[in-house]
Short mmCIF file of C-alpha atoms in Angstrom, two decimals:
data_model
loop_
_atom_site.label_atom_id
_atom_site.label_comp_id
_atom_site.label_asym_id
_atom_site.label_seq_id
_atom_site.Cartn_x
_atom_site.Cartn_y
_atom_site.Cartn_z
CA MET A 8 -31.13 29.14 97.10
CA GLU A 9 -32.40 25.55 97.33
CA THR A 10 -32.71 25.74 101.11
CA ILE A 11 -34.66 29.01 101.01
CA PHE A 12 -36.94 27.62 98.27
CA THR A 13 -37.71 24.55 100.39
CA LEU A 14 -38.41 26.70 103.46
CA LEU A 15 -40.55 29.08 101.45
CA LEU A 16 -42.94 26.49 99.96
CA PRO A 17 -44.77 25.57 103.21
CA ASN A 18 -45.68 29.25 103.68
CA TYR A 19 -47.92 29.09 100.62
CA PRO A 20 -51.42 27.60 100.91
CA HIS A 21 -50.73 25.09 98.11
CA SER A 22 -50.16 21.35 98.28
CA VAL A 23 -46.65 20.35 97.29
CA ARG A 24 -45.69 17.17 95.42
CA GLY A 25 -42.66 16.50 97.57
CA ASP A 26 -41.69 14.12 100.34
CA THR A 27 -44.42 13.27 102.83
CA VAL A 28 -41.94 12.84 105.66
CA GLU A 29 -40.46 15.69 107.60
CA ILE A 30 -37.36 17.14 105.93
CA GLU A 31 -34.62 18.29 108.25
CA LEU A 32 -32.66 21.17 106.72
CA ASP A 33 -29.44 22.71 107.84
CA ARG A 34 -30.60 26.22 108.79
CA THR A 35 -27.11 27.39 109.74
CA GLY A 36 -26.80 30.97 108.59
CA VAL A 37 -30.49 31.21 107.72
CA THR A 38 -32.06 33.28 110.48
CA GLY A 39 -35.05 34.47 108.46
CA PHE A 40 -36.49 34.53 104.98
CA SER A 41 -39.23 36.24 103.00
CA VAL A 42 -40.50 36.52 99.48
CA THR A 43 -38.44 39.66 99.08
CA SER A 44 -35.24 38.03 100.27
CA PHE A 45 -35.95 35.04 98.05
CA ALA A 46 -36.41 37.32 95.04
CA GLN A 47 -33.15 39.08 95.82
CA THR A 48 -31.36 35.76 96.12
CA ARG A 49 -32.87 34.69 92.82
CA MET A 50 -31.73 37.86 91.08
CA LYS A 51 -28.25 37.46 92.53
CA LEU A 52 -27.99 33.88 91.28
CA GLU A 53 -29.25 34.86 87.83
CA ALA A 54 -26.68 37.68 87.65
CA GLN A 55 -23.86 35.38 88.69
CA MET A 56 -25.03 32.78 86.21
CA GLN A 57 -25.20 35.34 83.44
CA GLY A 58 -21.78 36.70 84.28
CA TRP A 59 -20.36 33.21 84.02
CA LEU A 60 -22.11 32.51 80.71
CA ASP A 61 -20.93 35.83 79.26
CA CYS A 62 -17.30 34.82 79.70
CA ARG A 63 -15.22 34.26 76.59
CA SER A 64 -15.41 30.48 76.82
CA PHE A 65 -19.18 30.57 76.25
CA SER A 66 -19.57 33.70 74.12
CA THR A 67 -17.28 32.32 71.41
CA LEU A 68 -19.58 29.33 71.07
CA LEU A 69 -22.73 31.33 70.35
CA PRO A 70 -22.02 32.05 66.64
CA LEU A 71 -21.59 28.30 66.14
CA LEU A 72 -25.12 27.52 67.30
CA PRO A 73 -27.45 27.07 64.29
CA GLY A 74 -30.50 29.30 64.45
CA ILE A 75 -29.25 31.44 67.35
CA GLY A 76 -30.82 34.88 67.18
CA ASP A 77 -33.61 33.70 64.86
CA ARG A 78 -36.99 33.92 66.56
CA ASP A 79 -38.50 31.36 64.20
CA SER A 80 -35.79 28.71 64.57
CA GLU A 81 -35.85 25.90 67.06
CA VAL A 82 -32.55 25.87 68.94
CA ILE A 83 -31.47 22.81 70.91
CA ILE A 84 -28.58 22.99 73.36
CA ILE A 85 -27.42 19.74 74.99
CA ILE A 86 -25.38 19.85 78.18
CA GLU A 87 -23.63 16.59 78.99
CA SER A 88 -22.67 16.02 82.60
CA ALA A 89 -22.90 13.42 85.34
CA ASP A 90 -22.94 16.08 88.12
CA ASP A 91 -26.51 16.81 89.26
CA ARG A 92 -25.39 20.27 90.46
CA VAL A 93 -25.14 21.21 86.78
CA TYR A 94 -28.77 20.17 86.29
CA ARG A 95 -29.93 22.48 89.09
CA LEU A 96 -28.60 25.66 87.50
CA PRO A 97 -31.12 27.95 85.72
CA TRP A 98 -29.65 27.58 82.24
CA HIS A 99 -32.84 28.81 80.62
CA CYS A 100 -32.11 32.28 81.99
CA TRP A 101 -29.17 32.66 79.60
CA SER A 102 -29.65 36.07 78.00
CA ALA A 103 -28.24 34.83 74.70
CA LEU A 104 -31.41 32.79 74.30
CA SER A 105 -33.77 35.69 74.93
CA ASP A 106 -34.18 36.29 71.19
CA CYS A 107 -34.92 32.61 70.60
CA PRO A 108 -38.37 31.87 72.06
CA GLN A 109 -38.13 28.30 70.74
CA ALA A 110 -34.74 27.62 72.35
CA GLU A 111 -34.52 24.99 75.06
CA ILE A 112 -31.75 23.49 77.17
CA THR A 113 -31.60 19.70 77.42
CA PHE A 114 -29.37 17.51 79.57
CA SER A 115 -27.66 14.23 78.88
CA LEU A 116 -25.30 11.91 80.68
CA ASN A 117 -21.70 11.71 79.54
CA THR A 118 -22.29 8.22 78.13
CA TYR A 119 -25.30 6.99 76.19
CA GLN A 120 -26.15 4.37 73.63
CA ARG A 121 -28.40 4.36 70.63
CA GLN A 122 -31.74 2.85 71.60
CA THR A 123 -33.66 0.73 69.10
CA SER A 124 -37.25 -0.21 69.68
CA THR A 125 -40.11 -1.90 67.88
CA SER A 126 -43.79 -1.06 67.99
CA SER A 127 -46.92 -2.14 66.11
CA ARG A 128 -49.37 0.12 67.93
CA THR A 129 -52.00 1.94 65.92
CA GLN A 130 -52.54 4.81 68.38
CA PRO A 131 -50.60 6.46 71.24
CA ARG A 132 -50.52 4.37 74.40
CA ILE A 133 -50.05 6.07 77.77
CA LEU A 134 -49.41 4.54 81.20
CA ALA A 135 -50.53 7.11 83.81
CA VAL A 136 -49.39 6.23 87.35
CA PHE A 137 -50.80 8.18 90.31
CA GLY A 138 -48.77 7.30 93.36
CA ASP A 139 -49.16 8.24 97.01
CA ARG A 140 -51.61 11.17 97.00
CA THR A 141 -51.44 12.08 100.68
CA GLY A 142 -52.03 15.82 100.94
CA ILE A 143 -52.02 16.48 97.18
CA ASP A 144 -54.61 16.58 94.40
CA THR A 145 -53.93 14.62 91.21
CA ALA A 146 -57.54 14.47 89.99
CA ALA A 147 -57.05 17.27 87.45
CA ASP A 148 -54.08 15.43 85.93
CA ALA A 149 -56.10 12.22 85.63
CA ILE A 150 -59.08 13.94 84.00
CA PHE A 151 -56.91 15.77 81.44
CA ILE A 152 -54.89 12.70 80.43
CA GLN A 153 -58.06 10.67 79.90
CA GLN A 154 -59.21 13.30 77.38
CA LEU A 155 -56.20 12.77 75.11
CA GLN A 156 -56.62 10.93 71.81
CA ALA A 157 -54.81 7.88 73.10
CA ASP A 158 -55.19 4.52 74.77
CA VAL A 159 -54.72 5.46 78.44
CA VAL A 160 -54.23 2.94 81.24
CA THR A 161 -54.41 4.41 84.74
CA LEU A 162 -52.86 3.01 87.92
CA VAL A 163 -53.91 4.63 91.23
CA GLU A 164 -51.61 3.98 94.21
CA PRO A 165 -50.46 0.65 92.72
CA SER A 166 -48.24 -1.91 94.34
CA ILE A 167 -44.72 -2.48 93.07
CA ALA A 168 -45.84 -5.75 91.46
CA GLN A 169 -48.72 -4.03 89.64
CA LEU A 170 -46.45 -1.31 88.27
CA ARG A 171 -43.82 -3.82 87.17
CA GLN A 172 -46.49 -5.90 85.40
CA GLN A 173 -47.84 -2.90 83.49
CA LEU A 174 -44.38 -1.67 82.48
CA ASP A 175 -43.68 -5.14 81.09
CA ASP A 176 -46.90 -5.16 79.03
CA ARG A 177 -46.14 -6.69 75.62
CA GLN A 178 -48.13 -3.99 73.81
CA GLY A 179 -45.67 -1.43 75.11
CA TRP A 180 -46.12 2.26 75.87
CA ASP A 181 -45.32 5.54 74.17
CA LEU A 182 -45.55 7.78 77.24
CA LEU A 183 -45.10 7.08 80.95
CA PHE A 184 -46.53 9.64 83.38
CA PHE A 185 -46.15 9.71 87.15
CA ALA A 186 -47.70 12.11 89.65
CA GLY A 187 -47.27 11.81 93.35
CA HIS A 188 -44.67 12.12 96.09
CA GLY A 189 -40.99 11.57 95.58
CA SER A 190 -38.30 10.94 98.18
CA GLU A 191 -35.43 13.32 98.82
CA ASP A 192 -33.59 11.05 101.22
CA ASN A 193 -33.53 8.18 98.68
CA VAL A 194 -32.51 9.69 95.35
CA GLY A 195 -34.72 8.60 92.48
CA ALA A 196 -37.36 6.94 94.69
CA ILE A 197 -41.08 7.46 94.15
CA HIS A 198 -43.90 6.69 96.60
CA LEU A 199 -46.38 4.35 94.90
CA ASN A 200 -48.75 4.20 97.86
CA PRO A 201 -48.67 5.19 101.55
CA THR A 202 -46.61 2.10 102.42
CA GLU A 203 -44.44 1.31 99.38
CA SER A 204 -41.63 3.22 97.66
CA VAL A 205 -39.46 2.10 94.76
CA THR A 206 -36.56 3.38 92.70
CA LEU A 207 -36.33 3.13 88.96
CA SER A 208 -33.24 0.99 89.41
CA ASP A 209 -35.40 -1.54 91.25
CA LEU A 210 -37.64 -1.63 88.17
CA SER A 211 -34.75 -1.69 85.68
CA GLN A 212 -35.78 -4.87 83.81
CA ALA A 213 -39.39 -3.74 83.37
CA VAL A 214 -38.33 -0.19 82.37
CA LYS A 215 -35.82 -1.50 79.83
CA ALA A 216 -38.48 -3.82 78.41
CA ALA A 217 -40.85 -0.85 78.01
CA ILE A 218 -38.13 1.17 76.26
CA GLY A 219 -37.44 -1.76 73.94
CA ARG A 220 -41.14 -1.87 73.05
CA GLY A 221 -41.28 1.80 72.08
CA LEU A 222 -41.38 3.93 75.25
CA LYS A 223 -40.24 7.34 74.02
CA LEU A 224 -41.16 9.83 76.74
CA ALA A 225 -41.49 9.84 80.54
CA ILE A 226 -42.94 12.73 82.59
CA PHE A 227 -42.48 12.72 86.37
CA ASN A 228 -44.29 15.40 88.39
CA CYS A 229 -42.77 14.68 91.74
CA CYS A 230 -39.93 15.50 94.07
CA SER A 231 -36.55 13.81 93.46
CA GLY A 232 -37.09 14.25 89.72
CA LEU A 233 -33.39 14.63 88.93
CA GLY A 234 -32.65 11.26 90.49
CA VAL A 235 -35.44 9.71 88.43
CA ALA A 236 -34.13 11.39 85.24
CA THR A 237 -30.56 10.15 85.69
CA SER A 238 -31.87 6.61 86.23
CA LEU A 239 -33.95 6.78 83.05
CA ALA A 240 -31.05 8.34 81.12
CA ALA A 241 -28.84 5.44 82.23
CA PHE A 242 -31.41 3.11 80.63
CA ASP A 243 -31.06 5.14 77.36
CA LEU A 244 -34.67 6.33 77.43
CA PRO A 245 -35.12 8.75 74.49
CA THR A 246 -36.62 11.63 76.53
CA ALA A 247 -37.64 12.43 80.11
CA ILE A 248 -39.20 15.56 81.63
CA VAL A 249 -38.80 15.94 85.39
CA MET A 250 -38.86 18.67 88.05
CA ARG A 251 -35.75 20.02 89.76
CA GLU A 252 -37.46 20.41 93.13
CA ALA A 253 -40.73 19.72 94.90
CA ILE A 254 -43.53 21.10 92.77
CA PRO A 255 -46.84 22.68 93.91
CA ASN A 256 -50.07 21.16 92.56
CA ARG A 257 -51.00 24.23 90.54
CA VAL A 258 -47.58 24.36 88.88
CA ALA A 259 -47.65 20.65 88.10
CA GLN A 260 -51.15 20.83 86.63
CA ASP A 261 -50.53 23.96 84.55
CA PHE A 262 -47.27 22.59 83.17
CA LEU A 263 -48.73 19.19 82.26
CA GLN A 264 -51.84 20.52 80.58
CA THR A 265 -50.06 23.23 78.60
CA PHE A 266 -47.30 20.87 77.51
CA LEU A 267 -49.57 18.02 76.42
CA ARG A 268 -52.02 20.37 74.70
CA SER A 269 -49.21 21.91 72.64
CA PHE A 270 -47.49 18.54 72.07
CA GLU A 271 -50.67 16.80 70.91
CA SER A 272 -51.50 19.66 68.53
CA GLY A 273 -48.28 19.03 66.61
CA SER A 274 -45.60 21.14 68.29
CA SER A 275 -42.19 19.61 68.75
CA LEU A 276 -41.37 18.41 72.25
CA LEU A 277 -39.03 21.30 73.07
CA VAL A 278 -41.44 23.91 71.68
CA ALA A 279 -44.19 22.36 73.82
CA VAL A 280 -41.89 22.59 76.89
CA ALA A 281 -41.14 26.24 76.04
CA ASP A 282 -44.89 26.92 75.75
CA ALA A 283 -45.47 25.32 79.15
CA ARG A 284 -42.59 27.27 80.70
CA ARG A 285 -44.12 30.54 79.46
CA GLN A 286 -47.43 29.53 81.04
CA LEU A 287 -45.66 29.03 84.37
CA GLN A 288 -44.14 32.50 84.06
CA SER A 289 -47.62 33.97 84.35
CA ILE A 290 -48.11 32.44 87.83
CA GLU A 291 -44.65 33.12 89.27
CA ALA A 292 -46.08 35.86 91.49
CA ASP A 293 -47.74 33.10 93.48
CA PHE A 294 -45.16 30.43 92.77
CA PRO A 295 -41.63 31.89 92.69
CA CYS A 296 -39.19 30.24 90.26
CA ALA A 297 -41.93 28.02 88.78
CA THR A 298 -40.25 28.36 85.36
CA TRP A 299 -37.05 26.93 86.81
CA LEU A 300 -38.60 23.58 87.69
CA PRO A 301 -39.03 21.70 84.36
CA VAL A 302 -35.92 19.87 83.15
CA VAL A 303 -35.56 17.88 79.90
CA PHE A 304 -33.22 14.90 79.58
CA TRP A 305 -32.59 13.65 76.05
CA ASN A 306 -30.66 10.77 74.53
CA PRO A 307 -29.19 12.54 71.47
CA THR A 308 -28.72 9.29 69.52
CA VAL A 309 -32.44 9.28 68.71
CA GLU A 310 -34.76 11.94 67.40
CA LEU A 311 -36.87 13.88 69.84
CA PRO A 312 -40.31 12.27 69.88
CA THR A 313 -43.39 13.96 68.47
CA TRP A 314 -47.00 13.07 69.08
CA LYS A 315 -47.21 11.79 65.51
CA SER A 316 -44.29 9.46 66.16
CA PHE A 317 -46.47 7.66 68.72
CA TYR A 318 -48.48 6.02 65.95
CA PRO A 319 -48.34 5.49 62.15
CA GLN A 320 -49.69 8.30 60.00
CA PRO A 321 -53.33 7.59 59.08
CA ILE A 322 -54.05 6.92 55.45
CA ALA A 323 -55.61 9.95 53.81
CA ARG A 324 -59.28 9.35 53.16
CA ILE A 325 -60.86 10.21 49.82
CA ASN A 326 -64.51 10.83 49.18
CA MET A 327 -66.68 8.98 46.65
CA TRP A 328 -66.36 11.74 44.03
CA GLN A 329 -62.58 11.59 44.19
CA LEU A 330 -62.67 7.79 44.04
CA GLY A 331 -64.99 7.89 41.05
CA ALA A 332 -62.76 10.38 39.23
CA ILE A 333 -59.71 8.21 39.88
CA VAL A 334 -61.49 5.08 38.60
CA ILE A 335 -62.71 6.84 35.44
CA ALA A 336 -59.32 8.39 34.71
CA THR A 337 -57.51 5.10 35.28
CA THR A 338 -59.97 3.16 33.12
CA ALA A 339 -59.74 5.72 30.32
CA ALA A 340 -55.94 5.68 30.42
CA ILE A 341 -55.76 1.87 30.30
CA TRP A 342 -58.37 1.72 27.52
CA GLY A 343 -56.48 4.31 25.47
CA VAL A 344 -53.14 2.59 25.86
CA ARG A 345 -54.68 -0.83 25.15
CA SER A 346 -56.56 0.36 22.06
CA GLN A 347 -53.28 1.49 20.52
CA GLY A 348 -51.78 -1.96 20.98
CA TYR A 349 -49.14 -1.00 23.54
CA LEU A 350 -50.32 -3.70 25.95
CA GLU A 351 -50.55 -6.44 23.29
CA PRO A 352 -47.08 -7.97 23.91
CA ILE A 353 -47.73 -8.22 27.65
CA GLU A 354 -51.24 -9.66 27.25
CA LEU A 355 -50.19 -12.23 24.65
CA ALA A 356 -47.13 -13.29 26.64
CA THR A 357 -49.33 -13.78 29.71
CA TYR A 358 -51.83 -15.82 27.68
CA ASP A 359 -49.06 -18.02 26.26
CA LEU A 360 -47.67 -18.60 29.75
CA GLU A 361 -51.09 -19.62 31.09
CA MET A 362 -51.68 -22.01 28.18
CA ASN A 363 -48.26 -23.64 28.54
CA SER A 364 -48.79 -23.99 32.30
CA ARG A 365 -51.98 -26.03 31.94
CA PRO A 366 -51.75 -29.57 33.34
CA MET A 367 -51.85 -32.30 30.70
CA THR A 368 -55.11 -33.90 31.80
CA GLU A 369 -56.33 -34.96 28.34
CA LEU A 370 -55.02 -38.23 26.91
CA PRO A 371 -54.26 -38.51 23.15
CA ASP A 372 -57.29 -39.52 21.09
CA GLU A 373 -56.72 -43.08 19.86
CA ARG A 374 -58.89 -42.39 16.80
CA ILE A 375 -56.33 -39.93 15.47
CA VAL A 376 -52.94 -41.01 14.06
CA VAL A 377 -50.21 -38.53 13.21
CA ILE A 378 -47.43 -39.76 10.92
CA GLY A 379 -44.34 -37.58 10.84
CA VAL A 380 -41.87 -37.22 7.98
CA ASP A 381 -38.25 -36.22 8.44
CA ARG A 382 -37.74 -33.06 6.42
CA ALA A 383 -34.10 -33.94 5.95
CA LEU A 384 -35.16 -37.03 3.94
CA PRO A 385 -37.71 -35.95 1.30
CA VAL A 386 -40.37 -38.51 0.42
CA SER A 387 -40.72 -39.44 -3.25
CA ASP A 388 -44.10 -39.57 -4.95
CA ARG A 389 -43.95 -43.38 -5.10
CA VAL A 390 -43.28 -43.77 -1.37
CA LEU A 391 -46.04 -41.29 -0.61
CA PHE A 392 -48.43 -43.18 -2.91
CA GLN A 393 -47.63 -46.49 -1.19
CA ALA A 394 -48.13 -44.95 2.29
CA LEU A 395 -51.54 -43.47 1.38
CA THR A 396 -52.63 -46.76 -0.25
CA LYS A 397 -51.65 -48.62 2.93
CA LEU A 398 -53.62 -46.19 5.12
CA GLN A 399 -56.73 -46.60 2.98
CA GLN A 400 -56.85 -50.27 3.91
CA TYR A 401 -57.98 -49.15 7.42
CA HIS A 402 -60.92 -47.20 5.94
CA PRO A 403 -60.26 -43.86 7.66
CA LYS A 404 -62.90 -41.17 7.37
CA ALA A 405 -60.29 -38.56 6.51
CA ILE A 406 -56.59 -38.41 5.62
CA GLY A 407 -54.86 -35.05 5.70
CA LEU A 408 -51.78 -34.72 3.50
CA ASP A 409 -49.78 -31.83 4.89
CA ILE A 410 -47.07 -32.27 2.26
CA TYR A 411 -47.02 -30.01 -0.81
CA ARG A 412 -47.15 -31.92 -4.07
CA ASP A 413 -47.62 -29.25 -6.75
CA ILE A 414 -44.66 -30.57 -8.77
CA PRO A 415 -43.42 -34.14 -9.38
CA PHE A 416 -40.79 -35.56 -7.07
CA GLY A 417 -39.17 -38.82 -8.07
CA GLU A 418 -41.01 -41.78 -9.60
CA GLY A 419 -44.70 -42.55 -9.15
CA HIS A 420 -46.02 -39.06 -9.81
CA ARG A 421 -48.84 -40.24 -12.12
CA ASP A 422 -50.10 -42.83 -9.60
CA LEU A 423 -50.06 -40.25 -6.79
CA ASP A 424 -51.98 -37.64 -8.83
CA THR A 425 -54.64 -40.23 -9.74
CA LEU A 426 -55.01 -41.24 -6.10
CA LEU A 427 -55.33 -37.64 -4.85
CA GLN A 428 -57.87 -36.77 -7.56
CA GLN A 429 -60.14 -39.78 -7.02
CA GLN A 430 -60.14 -40.49 -3.28
CA ASP A 431 -62.64 -38.32 -1.37
CA ALA A 432 -61.14 -39.19 2.04
CA ILE A 433 -57.79 -37.62 1.18
CA VAL A 434 -57.46 -33.84 1.68
CA SER A 435 -54.39 -32.32 0.04
CA SER A 436 -52.76 -29.06 1.04
CA CYS A 437 -51.88 -25.77 -0.58
CA LEU A 438 -50.64 -22.37 0.59
CA MET A 439 -52.34 -19.11 -0.35
CA SER A 440 -50.10 -16.32 -1.53
CA GLY A 441 -52.34 -13.46 -0.43
CA ASN A 442 -51.57 -11.58 -3.71
CA SER A 443 -48.08 -10.85 -2.43
CA GLN A 444 -44.94 -11.23 -4.57
CA LYS A 445 -42.88 -11.72 -1.41
CA PHE A 446 -45.17 -14.60 -0.41
CA PRO A 447 -45.94 -16.53 -3.60
CA GLY A 448 -47.74 -19.46 -1.98
CA VAL A 449 -47.86 -23.11 -3.06
CA PRO A 450 -50.52 -24.47 -5.49
CA ALA A 451 -52.57 -27.58 -4.83
CA PRO A 452 -51.64 -30.88 -6.57
CA PRO A 453 -52.66 -30.79 -10.27
CA GLY A 454 -56.22 -31.84 -11.00
CA VAL A 455 -57.37 -32.13 -7.38
CA PRO A 456 -60.81 -30.46 -6.98
CA PRO A 457 -61.08 -27.55 -4.46
CA GLU A 458 -63.32 -29.57 -2.11
CA HIS A 459 -60.42 -32.03 -1.66
CA VAL A 460 -57.92 -29.28 -0.76
CA GLY A 461 -57.31 -27.22 2.35
CA PHE A 462 -54.96 -24.27 2.82
CA THR A 463 -52.33 -24.37 5.55
CA ASN A 464 -51.90 -20.65 6.13
CA PHE A 465 -51.66 -19.57 9.76
CA SER A 466 -51.05 -16.34 11.63
CA LEU A 467 -48.14 -15.82 14.02
CA ASP A 468 -48.50 -13.72 17.13
CA PRO A 469 -45.85 -11.01 17.71
CA ASP A 470 -44.02 -13.36 20.10
CA GLY A 471 -43.83 -16.12 17.48
CA ALA A 472 -46.53 -18.34 19.03
CA ILE A 473 -49.44 -19.81 17.04
CA CYS A 474 -52.59 -19.08 19.01
CA ARG A 475 -55.04 -18.46 16.15
CA GLN A 476 -56.25 -21.01 13.63
CA VAL A 477 -57.44 -19.59 10.30
CA LEU A 478 -60.42 -21.78 9.33
CA GLY A 479 -61.66 -20.00 6.25
CA MET A 480 -61.04 -17.06 3.96
CA ALA A 481 -61.85 -15.94 0.45
CA ALA A 482 -59.83 -17.67 -2.25
CA VAL A 483 -57.56 -15.06 -3.87
CA ASP A 484 -54.93 -17.37 -5.35
CA SER A 485 -55.41 -19.13 -8.70
CA GLY A 486 -53.21 -22.01 -7.53
CA CYS A 487 -54.98 -22.48 -4.18
CA THR A 488 -58.68 -22.01 -4.86
CA THR A 489 -60.13 -23.51 -1.68
CA ASP A 490 -61.76 -21.29 0.94
CA ARG A 491 -61.24 -23.71 3.82
CA SER A 492 -58.24 -24.65 5.89
CA LEU A 493 -56.83 -28.17 5.95
CA SER A 494 -57.88 -28.57 9.60
CA LEU A 495 -61.48 -27.47 8.93
CA SER A 496 -61.80 -29.75 5.90
CA LEU A 497 -60.58 -32.75 7.90
CA ALA A 498 -62.95 -31.97 10.77
CA LEU A 499 -65.95 -31.67 8.45
CA LYS A 500 -65.17 -34.99 6.77
CA TYR A 501 -64.74 -36.73 10.11
CA LEU A 502 -68.01 -35.31 11.51
CA ASP A 503 -69.96 -35.61 8.23
CA LEU A 504 -70.95 -31.94 8.47
CA ALA A 505 -71.21 -29.09 6.01
CA ALA A 506 -69.92 -25.56 6.55
CA ASP A 507 -71.35 -22.38 5.06
CA GLU A 508 -71.10 -18.67 5.68
CA ALA A 509 -74.03 -17.31 7.68
CA GLU A 510 -75.82 -14.06 6.86
CA ASP A 511 -73.95 -12.18 9.59
CA GLY A 512 -70.58 -13.27 8.21
CA ASN A 513 -69.92 -15.94 10.82
CA LEU A 514 -69.15 -19.56 10.00
CA LYS A 515 -72.08 -21.96 10.20
CA ILE A 516 -71.20 -25.61 10.85
CA GLY A 517 -74.25 -27.84 10.96
CA ASP A 518 -76.71 -26.07 13.24
CA ARG A 519 -73.98 -24.18 15.14
CA GLN A 520 -72.31 -20.86 14.41
CA VAL A 521 -68.66 -20.01 15.10
CA ALA A 522 -67.91 -16.31 15.57
CA VAL A 523 -65.11 -14.81 13.54
CA LEU A 524 -62.06 -13.74 15.54
CA ALA A 525 -61.41 -10.09 14.70
CA THR A 526 -57.96 -8.51 14.82
CA SER A 527 -59.02 -6.44 17.85
CA PHE A 528 -60.31 -9.38 19.82
CA GLY A 529 -59.06 -9.82 23.41
CA GLY A 530 -55.44 -8.80 23.64
CA TYR A 531 -54.99 -8.53 19.86
CA ARG A 532 -54.54 -4.95 18.65
CA SER A 533 -52.00 -5.49 15.88
CA THR A 534 -52.29 -3.58 12.59
CA ASN A 535 -49.80 -5.81 10.79
CA ALA A 536 -51.26 -6.88 7.44
CA ARG A 537 -50.33 -10.53 7.97
CA ASP A 538 -52.13 -10.55 11.32
CA ASN A 539 -55.30 -9.17 9.77
CA LEU A 540 -56.21 -12.66 8.59
CA ARG A 541 -59.46 -13.37 10.33
CA GLY A 542 -59.69 -16.71 12.08
CA PHE A 543 -60.84 -18.56 15.14
CA ARG A 544 -58.89 -18.94 18.36
CA SER A 545 -57.52 -22.28 19.44
CA GLY A 546 -54.97 -23.15 22.11
CA CYS A 547 -51.31 -22.12 21.81
CA HIS A 548 -49.08 -24.72 20.09
#
């Protein structure tokens, strides 16, 4: 069959992508041939092949094949063998596959390894090599490949060094295509130019580097395709498509264009091969057995490549109306959640973290002295009187007494009361109850006027931090009648300023106004009654 096919090709007025040198064939027993005799030989081989495949050994396997008999299912059959005579048989003629238009036979070597590769390409990258073109036309192939949505690099009759350099390109390739003459007398050799031939084994390092950088598919439209395919399979290339025999120009061009058109449009690789094979069936009157020529080799440890696998999926684009709708919906959702206070714990915790992470760039003010008292050792009225008398000798502008003295404690109570009542620089403290029985408050020292008293109420955030300072509020406690906080009273005395409520409800200090901090200010959305005390923000303590 192979001998008659080779003898038959030169009788057709079509260029053949085969060996350029004269092929000597053993014509023993072949005294004549014709298209009719070739067709008869073809039918005989198909019948023998079918008879073999219909034997029990094969027929019992058919029910085990997933999708067999389903016209819409893609059926993949892998034949593993190291004997190239197995690759030359017309397996696609198996009648069991006639009801499976998307069925395809693939070949694999007996041994293979899982191939891993890396790629950062943003679009398909194709290396198209057009070798020795003596007597054949590869222009149609070149024009079609350039029209693909890909980065295409073309080599025309390159030297071995040029091909090796391109295969070793660090950007890598997704698809390698070769069109030109192949050599029958040197299995797996391709003619790069009229004077140089090379085998894939000679290019093993460069080919392996290309596979490692993402080469997924190789297509060789030349003679000696089976030798090329076995070499590539030995390198664990994911997929290769080659031709069993020398291939006429028209067959090569029709197959390539139909396959790539279907493959680029989204068809799987085997469906695209099946589409191309059906296209060749329509020209078999001029090119006998054209459908027999394409052969697929596949490394089954990796998925069959698709055109989409050649590059990352593009991010779906949205128009301005969609973007606007998303922004509005997101803003409304965040505003709604925030207005209900659900984000308050997160916002306050973030604020506390930022405040505590500030670098300590400010030095303590030497004009301010803080004297601490151990709570475990209560101070008697006499000791407190002596300490305040001692401090007055330094003529401070203001002394804040953040110790409650509403009831006597030890000796010296009368002297302490007199001192607190008469000295303008001393500001005593009290604690407002807020009209709550659970929070009774602490009255001011007896007889001390309200202008010499400041309340020490403060508001805790939900996380327990003090980030708000209450400077003033209406006096609602008969025991603590001041409307100013201890801190505000001390500041006013030190600055010699007066504070009043402005017409808009804000606090007016001298010629400046301080805005009231509402409960819904910033991250605050709490409805807790204790947190409804209006005040003015200061740093976290």
